[in-house]
Coordinates of N, CA and C in Angstrom, one line a residue:
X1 N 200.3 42.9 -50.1 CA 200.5 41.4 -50.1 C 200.7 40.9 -51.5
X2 N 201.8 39.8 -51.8 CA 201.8 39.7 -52.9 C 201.3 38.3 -52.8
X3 N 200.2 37.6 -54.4 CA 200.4 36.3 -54.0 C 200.8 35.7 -54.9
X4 N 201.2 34.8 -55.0 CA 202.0 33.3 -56.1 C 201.2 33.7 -57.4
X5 N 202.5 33.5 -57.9 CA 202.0 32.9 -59.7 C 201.6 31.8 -59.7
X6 N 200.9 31.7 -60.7 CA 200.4 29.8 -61.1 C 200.9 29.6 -62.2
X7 N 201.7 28.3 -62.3 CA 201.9 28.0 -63.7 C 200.7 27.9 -64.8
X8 N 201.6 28.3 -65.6 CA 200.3 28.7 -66.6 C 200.7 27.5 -68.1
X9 N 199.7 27.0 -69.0 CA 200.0 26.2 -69.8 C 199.2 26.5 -71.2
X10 N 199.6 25.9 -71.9 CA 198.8 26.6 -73.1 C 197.7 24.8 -73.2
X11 N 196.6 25.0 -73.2 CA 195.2 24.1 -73.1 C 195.4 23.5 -74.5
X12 N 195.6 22.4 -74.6 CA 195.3 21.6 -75.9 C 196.5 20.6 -76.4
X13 N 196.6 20.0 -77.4 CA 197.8 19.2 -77.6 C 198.6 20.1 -79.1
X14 N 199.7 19.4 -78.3 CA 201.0 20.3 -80.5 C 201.6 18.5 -80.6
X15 N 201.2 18.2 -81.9 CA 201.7 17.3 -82.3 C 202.5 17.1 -83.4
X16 N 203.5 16.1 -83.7 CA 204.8 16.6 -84.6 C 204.9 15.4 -85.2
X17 N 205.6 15.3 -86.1 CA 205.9 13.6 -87.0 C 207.2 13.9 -86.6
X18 N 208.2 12.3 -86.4 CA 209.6 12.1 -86.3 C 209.6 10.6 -87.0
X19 N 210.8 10.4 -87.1 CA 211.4 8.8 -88.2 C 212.3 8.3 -86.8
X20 N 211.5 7.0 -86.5 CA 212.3 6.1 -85.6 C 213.6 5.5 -86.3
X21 N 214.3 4.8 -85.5 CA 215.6 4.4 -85.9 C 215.1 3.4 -87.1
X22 N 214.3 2.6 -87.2 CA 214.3 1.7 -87.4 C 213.0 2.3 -89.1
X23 N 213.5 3.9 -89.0 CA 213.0 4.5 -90.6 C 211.4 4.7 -90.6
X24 N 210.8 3.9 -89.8 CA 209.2 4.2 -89.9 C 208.6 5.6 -89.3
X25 N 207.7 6.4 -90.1 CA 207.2 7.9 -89.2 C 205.9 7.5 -88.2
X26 N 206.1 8.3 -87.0 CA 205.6 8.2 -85.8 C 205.2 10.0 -85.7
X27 N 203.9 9.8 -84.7 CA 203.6 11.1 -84.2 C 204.0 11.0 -82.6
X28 N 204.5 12.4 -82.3 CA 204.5 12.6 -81.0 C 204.2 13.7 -80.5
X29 N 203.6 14.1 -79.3 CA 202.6 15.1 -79.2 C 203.1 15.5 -77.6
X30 N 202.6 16.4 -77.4 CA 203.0 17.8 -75.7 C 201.4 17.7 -75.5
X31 N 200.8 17.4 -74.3 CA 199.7 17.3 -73.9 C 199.8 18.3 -72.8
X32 N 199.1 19.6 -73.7 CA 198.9 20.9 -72.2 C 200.3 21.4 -72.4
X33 N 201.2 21.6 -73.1 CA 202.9 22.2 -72.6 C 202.7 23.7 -72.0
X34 N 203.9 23.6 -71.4 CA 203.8 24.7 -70.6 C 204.5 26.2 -70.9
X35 N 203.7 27.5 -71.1 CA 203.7 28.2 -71.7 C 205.0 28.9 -71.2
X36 N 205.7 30.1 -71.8 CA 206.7 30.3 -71.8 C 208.4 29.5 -71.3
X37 N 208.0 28.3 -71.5 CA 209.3 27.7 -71.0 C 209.9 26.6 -72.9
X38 N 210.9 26.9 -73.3 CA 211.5 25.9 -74.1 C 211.2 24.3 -73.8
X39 N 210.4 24.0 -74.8 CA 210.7 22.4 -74.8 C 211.1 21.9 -76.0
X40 N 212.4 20.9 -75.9 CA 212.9 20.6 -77.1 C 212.2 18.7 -77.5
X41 N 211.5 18.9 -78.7 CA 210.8 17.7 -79.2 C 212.0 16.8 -79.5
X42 N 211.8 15.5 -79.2 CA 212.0 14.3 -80.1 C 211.0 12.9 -79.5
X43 N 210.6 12.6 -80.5 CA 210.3 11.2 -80.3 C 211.0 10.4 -79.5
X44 N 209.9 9.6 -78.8 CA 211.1 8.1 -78.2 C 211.4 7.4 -79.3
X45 N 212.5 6.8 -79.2 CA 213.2 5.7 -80.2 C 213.0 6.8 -81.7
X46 N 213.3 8.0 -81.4 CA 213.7 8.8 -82.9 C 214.9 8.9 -83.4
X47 N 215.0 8.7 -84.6 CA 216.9 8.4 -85.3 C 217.5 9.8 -84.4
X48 N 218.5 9.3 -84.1 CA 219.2 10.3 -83.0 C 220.3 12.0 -84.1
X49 N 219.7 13.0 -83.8 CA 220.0 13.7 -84.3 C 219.2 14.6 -85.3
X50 N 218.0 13.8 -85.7 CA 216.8 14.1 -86.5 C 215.9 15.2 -86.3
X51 N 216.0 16.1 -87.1 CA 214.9 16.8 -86.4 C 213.4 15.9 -86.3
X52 N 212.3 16.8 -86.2 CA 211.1 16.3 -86.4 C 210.3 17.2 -87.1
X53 N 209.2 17.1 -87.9 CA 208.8 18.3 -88.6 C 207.2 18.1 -88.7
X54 N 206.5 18.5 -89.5 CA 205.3 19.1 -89.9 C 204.4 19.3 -88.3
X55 N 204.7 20.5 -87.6 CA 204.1 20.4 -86.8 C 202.3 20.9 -86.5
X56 N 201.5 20.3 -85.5 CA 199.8 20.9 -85.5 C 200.2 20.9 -84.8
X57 N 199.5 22.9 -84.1 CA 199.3 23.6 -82.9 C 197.8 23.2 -83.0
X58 N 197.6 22.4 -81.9 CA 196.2 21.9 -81.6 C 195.6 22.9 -80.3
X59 N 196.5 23.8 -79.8 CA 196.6 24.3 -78.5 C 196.0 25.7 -78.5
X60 N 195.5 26.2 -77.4 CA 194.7 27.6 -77.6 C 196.2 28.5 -77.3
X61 N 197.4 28.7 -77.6 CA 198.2 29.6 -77.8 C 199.2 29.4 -78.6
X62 N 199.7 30.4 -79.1 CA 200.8 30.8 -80.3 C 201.9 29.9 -80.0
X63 N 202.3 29.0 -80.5 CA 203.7 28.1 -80.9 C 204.6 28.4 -81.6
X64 N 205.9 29.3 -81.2 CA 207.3 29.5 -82.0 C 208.1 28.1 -82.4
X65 N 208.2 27.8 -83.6 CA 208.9 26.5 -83.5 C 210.3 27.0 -83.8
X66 N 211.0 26.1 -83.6 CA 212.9 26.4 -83.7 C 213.2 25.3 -84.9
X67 N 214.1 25.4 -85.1 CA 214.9 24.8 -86.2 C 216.0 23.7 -85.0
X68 N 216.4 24.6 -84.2 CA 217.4 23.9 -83.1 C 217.1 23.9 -82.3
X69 N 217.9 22.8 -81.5 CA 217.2 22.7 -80.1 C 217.1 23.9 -78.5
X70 N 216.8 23.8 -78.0 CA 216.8 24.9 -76.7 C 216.4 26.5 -77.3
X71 N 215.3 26.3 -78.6 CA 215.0 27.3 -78.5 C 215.7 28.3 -79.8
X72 N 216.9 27.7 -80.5 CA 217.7 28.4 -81.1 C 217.6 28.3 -82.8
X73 N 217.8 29.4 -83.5 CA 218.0 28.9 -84.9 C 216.3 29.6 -85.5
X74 N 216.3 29.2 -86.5 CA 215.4 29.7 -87.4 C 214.5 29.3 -86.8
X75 N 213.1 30.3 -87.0 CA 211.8 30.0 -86.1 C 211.0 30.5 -87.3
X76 N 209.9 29.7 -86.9 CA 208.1 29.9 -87.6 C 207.2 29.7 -86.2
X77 N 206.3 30.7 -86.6 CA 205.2 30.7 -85.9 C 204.0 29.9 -86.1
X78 N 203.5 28.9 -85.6 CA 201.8 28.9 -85.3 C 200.8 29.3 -84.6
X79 N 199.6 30.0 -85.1 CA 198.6 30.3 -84.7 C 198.3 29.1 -84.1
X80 N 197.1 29.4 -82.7 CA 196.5 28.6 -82.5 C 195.4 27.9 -83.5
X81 N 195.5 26.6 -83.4 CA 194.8 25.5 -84.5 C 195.2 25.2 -85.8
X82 N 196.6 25.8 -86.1 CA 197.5 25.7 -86.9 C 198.3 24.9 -87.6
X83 N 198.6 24.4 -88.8 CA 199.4 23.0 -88.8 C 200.1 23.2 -90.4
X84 N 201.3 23.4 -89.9 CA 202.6 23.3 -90.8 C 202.9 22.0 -91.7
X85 N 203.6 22.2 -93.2 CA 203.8 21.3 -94.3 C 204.9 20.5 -93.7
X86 N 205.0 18.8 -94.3 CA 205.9 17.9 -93.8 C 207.5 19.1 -94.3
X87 N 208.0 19.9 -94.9 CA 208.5 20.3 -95.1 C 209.2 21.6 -93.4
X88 N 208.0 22.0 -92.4 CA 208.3 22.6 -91.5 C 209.3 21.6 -90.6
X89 N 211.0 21.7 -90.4 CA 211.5 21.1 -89.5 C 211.9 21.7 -88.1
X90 N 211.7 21.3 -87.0 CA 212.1 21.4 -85.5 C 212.1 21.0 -85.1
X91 N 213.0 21.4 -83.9 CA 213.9 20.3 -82.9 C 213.1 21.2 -81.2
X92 N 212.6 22.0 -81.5 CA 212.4 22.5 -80.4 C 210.8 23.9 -80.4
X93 N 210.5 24.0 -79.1 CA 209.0 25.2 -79.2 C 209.2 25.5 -77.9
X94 N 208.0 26.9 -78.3 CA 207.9 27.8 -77.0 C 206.5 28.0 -77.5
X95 N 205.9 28.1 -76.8 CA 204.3 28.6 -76.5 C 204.1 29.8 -75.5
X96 N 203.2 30.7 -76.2 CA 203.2 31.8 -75.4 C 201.3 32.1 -75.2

């Protein structure tokens, strides 16, 4: 008998700084994201095209951050409870 996977999520928040259109920095944050699947960050009302950067892995699993979106391009890793210099930029993460 086989039975169902359960989605699985990595427990905690990753939160990121972005620049609204309107130039002012804003945090936005993945509450619980979900582990092995690409999610590409941007803020609401973020200057369109922007990455977003200095990210905190608040979360109990490992965060690959991307440079591009869907996962693509230059990556850094965070440990869990981890938090990258305003200089870390990404458009995108995977949690494992």
């Amino acid at each position: 008998m086989v039975t169902p996977g359960t989605a699985s999520a990595a427990a905690g928040q990753f939160r990121y700084t972005y620049t609204t259109t309107e130039g002012y920095d804003a945090v936005g944050f993945l509450n619980n994201p979900p582990s092995g699947t690409c999610v590409n960050v941007q803020g609401p009302a973020s200057e369109p095209g922007s990455p977003s950067r200095a990210p905190s892995n608040q979360t109990d699993a490992t965060a690959t951050v991307f440079l591009d979106a869907d996962c693509q391009g230059a990556t850094y890793t965070l440990r869990p409870g981890a938090r990258a210099s305003e200089r870390l930029l990404l458009r995108s993460v995977l949690f494992s």
